[in-house]
Amino acid sequence: MKNEVGCFVVNLEKDVERRENISRQLEKAGIPYTIFSAVYGKFLTPEELAQHYDKRRAIELSHDLTPSEIGCALSHVFTYRKMLEEGMQYALVLEDDAQLSEDLPAVLSGLQREYASSEPVVFLLNHVRKYKNRKTRRLDEKYMVADIYGTPIRANGYFVTRAAAKQLLDNLYPVWAVADDWAVFNRDFVTVKAVVPYCVGLSEHAQFSNLESERQGVQLKRSIGYHLHQLFYHKFINQLLIRPFQRVSKQDETW
């Protein structure tokens, strides 16, 4: 089967400098890649939104997604579809503001060696602040795979198996969650793990993210029920009854 391992870079056509930056890094690393034209959420018509976005479910979960969040989520979902259509067993998914470690090719080889494509697992290669230091699996002397803890965000760099891509596509389209709601995905339909230490950081382009500026106002839109759940679960149940038994470790964000 050709192209068993793929790499997709999610990039808006207008963002030429970002595209050139990530392309240089991948070429230096010797990783073949495809530039995947991202969905510009602000340009979606009402008819396209009705087709691709489940507004009711989004509000029930958390909040009405912003146009940029919808476009980002669709872009990632469509990479899963493309991966499956092309018969890929694994895929590296990157956003165009990613900064790659020189160790990335070795990490990808280790993940393919240790995990079958039939296992529905997503491996976060970007920074995860907290992880469970139990039942970790070594990739080599430097890197290990651990279970996530809490609500890690960011989708600027992750590795997905074919089985996980199918689960993500089946459960996330029409979109109703942001692309990096990993805690929810891990709870409901895939296993999400973190590679520690992380090997995909953020380039200088990340500070100009339109998505992040929109997200700053999202907290104000969330329902009272959402905030009460977060307070009750994370401040009471999780902190007092669960976390003490899970051997949680923190990861510094500096390389």
mmCIF file with all atom_site columns, C-alpha atoms in Angstrom, residues 171-255:
data_model
loop_
_atom_site.group_PDB
_atom_site.id
_atom_site.type_symbol
_atom_site.label_atom_id
_atom_site.label_alt_id
_atom_site.label_comp_id
_atom_site.label_asym_id
_atom_site.label_entity_id
_atom_site.label_seq_id
_atom_site.pdbx_PDB_ins_code
_atom_site.Cartn_x
_atom_site.Cartn_y
_atom_site.Cartn_z
_atom_site.occupancy
_atom_site.B_iso_or_equiv
_atom_site.pdbx_formal_charge
_atom_site.auth_seq_id
_atom_site.auth_comp_id
_atom_site.auth_asym_id
_atom_site.auth_atom_id
_atom_site.pdbx_PDB_model_num
ATOM 1  C CA . ASN A 1 171 ? -17.704 11.326 15.500 1.00 0.00 ? 171 ASN A CA 1
ATOM 2  C CA . LEU A 1 172 ? -16.692 14.899 14.694 1.00 0.00 ? 172 LEU A CA 1
ATOM 3  C CA . TYR A 1 173 ? -18.528 15.604 11.441 1.00 0.00 ? 173 TYR A CA 1
ATOM 4  C CA . PRO A 1 174 ? -20.558 17.772 11.189 1.00 0.00 ? 174 PRO A CA 1
ATOM 5  C CA . VAL A 1 175 ? -18.229 19.616 13.553 1.00 0.00 ? 175 VAL A CA 1
ATOM 6  C CA . TRP A 1 176 ? -19.410 20.467 17.042 1.00 0.00 ? 176 TRP A CA 1
ATOM 7  C CA . ALA A 1 177 ? -16.149 20.817 18.956 1.00 0.00 ? 177 ALA A CA 1
ATOM 8  C CA . VAL A 1 178 ? -12.911 22.707 18.518 1.00 0.00 ? 178 VAL A CA 1
ATOM 9  C CA . ALA A 1 179 ? -10.114 20.790 16.827 1.00 0.00 ? 179 ALA A CA 1
ATOM 10 C CA . ASP A 1 180 ? -8.124  20.354 20.043 1.00 0.00 ? 180 ASP A CA 1
ATOM 11 C CA . ASP A 1 181 ? -10.781 19.325 22.573 1.00 0.00 ? 181 ASP A CA 1
ATOM 12 C CA . TRP A 1 182 ? -8.600  16.332 23.375 1.00 0.00 ? 182 TRP A CA 1
ATOM 13 C CA . ALA A 1 183 ? -10.047 15.604 26.817 1.00 0.00 ? 183 ALA A CA 1
ATOM 14 C CA . VAL A 1 184 ? -13.521 15.119 25.324 1.00 0.00 ? 184 VAL A CA 1
ATOM 15 C CA . PHE A 1 185 ? -12.209 13.007 22.437 1.00 0.00 ? 185 PHE A CA 1
ATOM 16 C CA . ASN A 1 186 ? -10.180 10.895 24.866 1.00 0.00 ? 186 ASN A CA 1
ATOM 17 C CA . ARG A 1 187 ? -13.204 10.362 27.074 1.00 0.00 ? 187 ARG A CA 1
ATOM 18 C CA . ASP A 1 188 ? -15.604 9.407  24.284 1.00 0.00 ? 188 ASP A CA 1
ATOM 19 C CA . PHE A 1 189 ? -14.065 7.730  21.238 1.00 0.00 ? 189 PHE A CA 1
ATOM 20 C CA . VAL A 1 190 ? -10.253 7.660  20.923 1.00 0.00 ? 190 VAL A CA 1
ATOM 21 C CA . THR A 1 191 ? -7.242  7.289  23.181 1.00 0.00 ? 191 THR A CA 1
ATOM 22 C CA . VAL A 1 192 ? -5.171  10.460 23.394 1.00 0.00 ? 192 VAL A CA 1
ATOM 23 C CA . LYS A 1 193 ? -1.600  10.237 24.642 1.00 0.00 ? 193 LYS A CA 1
ATOM 24 C CA . ALA A 1 194 ? 1.257   12.690 25.001 1.00 0.00 ? 194 ALA A CA 1
ATOM 25 C CA . VAL A 1 195 ? 4.814   12.319 23.800 1.00 0.00 ? 195 VAL A CA 1
ATOM 26 C CA . VAL A 1 196 ? 7.100   13.570 26.584 1.00 0.00 ? 196 VAL A CA 1
ATOM 27 C CA . PRO A 1 197 ? 9.152   15.664 26.216 1.00 0.00 ? 197 PRO A CA 1
ATOM 28 C CA . TYR A 1 198 ? 7.282   17.341 23.396 1.00 0.00 ? 198 TYR A CA 1
ATOM 29 C CA . CYS A 1 199 ? 8.904   17.636 19.988 1.00 0.00 ? 199 CYS A CA 1
ATOM 30 C CA . VAL A 1 200 ? 6.644   20.135 18.181 1.00 0.00 ? 200 VAL A CA 1
ATOM 31 C CA . GLY A 1 201 ? 6.702   23.670 19.530 1.00 0.00 ? 201 GLY A CA 1
ATOM 32 C CA . LEU A 1 202 ? 5.351   26.989 18.332 1.00 0.00 ? 202 LEU A CA 1
ATOM 33 C CA . SER A 1 203 ? 7.118   29.286 15.889 1.00 0.00 ? 203 SER A CA 1
ATOM 34 C CA . GLU A 1 204 ? 7.044   33.069 16.070 1.00 0.00 ? 204 GLU A CA 1
ATOM 35 C CA . HIS A 1 205 ? 4.000   33.003 13.781 1.00 0.00 ? 205 HIS A CA 1
ATOM 36 C CA . ALA A 1 206 ? 1.858   31.589 16.596 1.00 0.00 ? 206 ALA A CA 1
ATOM 37 C CA . GLN A 1 207 ? 1.645   34.952 18.345 1.00 0.00 ? 207 GLN A CA 1
ATOM 38 C CA . PHE A 1 208 ? -0.413  36.304 15.435 1.00 0.00 ? 208 PHE A CA 1
ATOM 39 C CA . SER A 1 209 ? -3.093  33.599 15.548 1.00 0.00 ? 209 SER A CA 1
ATOM 40 C CA . ASN A 1 210 ? -6.604  34.862 14.761 1.00 0.00 ? 210 ASN A CA 1
ATOM 41 C CA . LEU A 1 211 ? -8.039  31.771 16.406 1.00 0.00 ? 211 LEU A CA 1
ATOM 42 C CA . GLU A 1 212 ? -6.378  32.490 19.741 1.00 0.00 ? 212 GLU A CA 1
ATOM 43 C CA . SER A 1 213 ? -7.573  36.101 19.771 1.00 0.00 ? 213 SER A CA 1
ATOM 44 C CA . GLU A 1 214 ? -11.139 34.909 19.235 1.00 0.00 ? 214 GLU A CA 1
ATOM 45 C CA . ARG A 1 215 ? -10.753 32.295 21.973 1.00 0.00 ? 215 ARG A CA 1
ATOM 46 C CA . GLN A 1 216 ? -10.029 34.973 24.555 1.00 0.00 ? 216 GLN A CA 1
ATOM 47 C CA . GLY A 1 217 ? -13.666 36.003 24.359 1.00 0.00 ? 217 GLY A CA 1
ATOM 48 C CA . VAL A 1 218 ? -15.107 32.502 24.318 1.00 0.00 ? 218 VAL A CA 1
ATOM 49 C CA . GLN A 1 219 ? -15.028 32.126 28.097 1.00 0.00 ? 219 GLN A CA 1
ATOM 50 C CA . LEU A 1 220 ? -17.664 34.850 28.328 1.00 0.00 ? 220 LEU A CA 1
ATOM 51 C CA . LYS A 1 221 ? -19.971 32.882 26.017 1.00 0.00 ? 221 LYS A CA 1
ATOM 52 C CA . ARG A 1 222 ? -19.902 29.605 27.903 1.00 0.00 ? 222 ARG A CA 1
ATOM 53 C CA . SER A 1 223 ? -23.031 28.582 29.755 1.00 0.00 ? 223 SER A CA 1
ATOM 54 C CA . ILE A 1 224 ? -23.406 28.811 33.540 1.00 0.00 ? 224 ILE A CA 1
ATOM 55 C CA . GLY A 1 225 ? -23.785 25.023 33.618 1.00 0.00 ? 225 GLY A CA 1
ATOM 56 C CA . TYR A 1 226 ? -20.427 24.621 31.900 1.00 0.00 ? 226 TYR A CA 1
ATOM 57 C CA . HIS A 1 227 ? -18.658 26.806 34.459 1.00 0.00 ? 227 HIS A CA 1
ATOM 58 C CA . LEU A 1 228 ? -20.353 25.040 37.370 1.00 0.00 ? 228 LEU A CA 1
ATOM 59 C CA . HIS A 1 229 ? -19.287 21.658 36.000 1.00 0.00 ? 229 HIS A CA 1
ATOM 60 C CA . GLN A 1 230 ? -15.704 22.847 35.574 1.00 0.00 ? 230 GLN A CA 1
ATOM 61 C CA . LEU A 1 231 ? -15.640 24.235 39.101 1.00 0.00 ? 231 LEU A CA 1
ATOM 62 C CA . PHE A 1 232 ? -17.175 21.153 40.698 1.00 0.00 ? 232 PHE A CA 1
ATOM 63 C CA . TYR A 1 233 ? -15.179 18.565 38.785 1.00 0.00 ? 233 TYR A CA 1
ATOM 64 C CA . HIS A 1 234 ? -11.765 20.195 38.535 1.00 0.00 ? 234 HIS A CA 1
ATOM 65 C CA . LYS A 1 235 ? -11.689 22.011 41.871 1.00 0.00 ? 235 LYS A CA 1
ATOM 66 C CA . PHE A 1 236 ? -13.370 19.409 44.018 1.00 0.00 ? 236 PHE A CA 1
ATOM 67 C CA . ILE A 1 237 ? -13.706 15.893 42.593 1.00 0.00 ? 237 ILE A CA 1
ATOM 68 C CA . ASN A 1 238 ? -10.511 15.955 40.562 1.00 0.00 ? 238 ASN A CA 1
ATOM 69 C CA . GLN A 1 239 ? -8.190  17.801 42.932 1.00 0.00 ? 239 GLN A CA 1
ATOM 70 C CA . LEU A 1 240 ? -9.291  16.078 46.136 1.00 0.00 ? 240 LEU A CA 1
ATOM 71 C CA . LEU A 1 241 ? -10.357 12.592 45.116 1.00 0.00 ? 241 LEU A CA 1
ATOM 72 C CA . ILE A 1 242 ? -8.680  11.656 41.839 1.00 0.00 ? 242 ILE A CA 1
ATOM 73 C CA . ARG A 1 243 ? -5.418  13.487 41.225 1.00 0.00 ? 243 ARG A CA 1
ATOM 74 C CA . PRO A 1 244 ? -3.589  12.348 44.417 1.00 0.00 ? 244 PRO A CA 1
ATOM 75 C CA . PHE A 1 245 ? -3.679  8.745  43.166 1.00 0.00 ? 245 PHE A CA 1
ATOM 76 C CA . GLN A 1 246 ? -2.604  9.356  39.561 1.00 0.00 ? 246 GLN A CA 1
ATOM 77 C CA . ARG A 1 247 ? 1.023   10.506 39.898 1.00 0.00 ? 247 ARG A CA 1
ATOM 78 C CA . VAL A 1 248 ? 0.591   13.602 37.762 1.00 0.00 ? 248 VAL A CA 1
ATOM 79 C CA . SER A 1 249 ? 3.723   15.271 36.389 1.00 0.00 ? 249 SER A CA 1
ATOM 80 C CA . LYS A 1 250 ? 4.190   18.716 34.878 1.00 0.00 ? 250 LYS A CA 1
ATOM 81 C CA . GLN A 1 251 ? 6.156   19.500 31.742 1.00 0.00 ? 251 GLN A CA 1
ATOM 82 C CA . ASP A 1 252 ? 8.047   22.740 31.216 1.00 0.00 ? 252 ASP A CA 1
ATOM 83 C CA . GLU A 1 253 ? 7.277   24.511 27.948 1.00 0.00 ? 253 GLU A CA 1
ATOM 84 C CA . THR A 1 254 ? 10.842  25.665 27.289 1.00 0.00 ? 254 THR A CA 1
ATOM 85 C CA . TRP A 1 255 ? 13.003  23.524 25.026 1.00 0.00 ? 255 TRP A CA 1
#
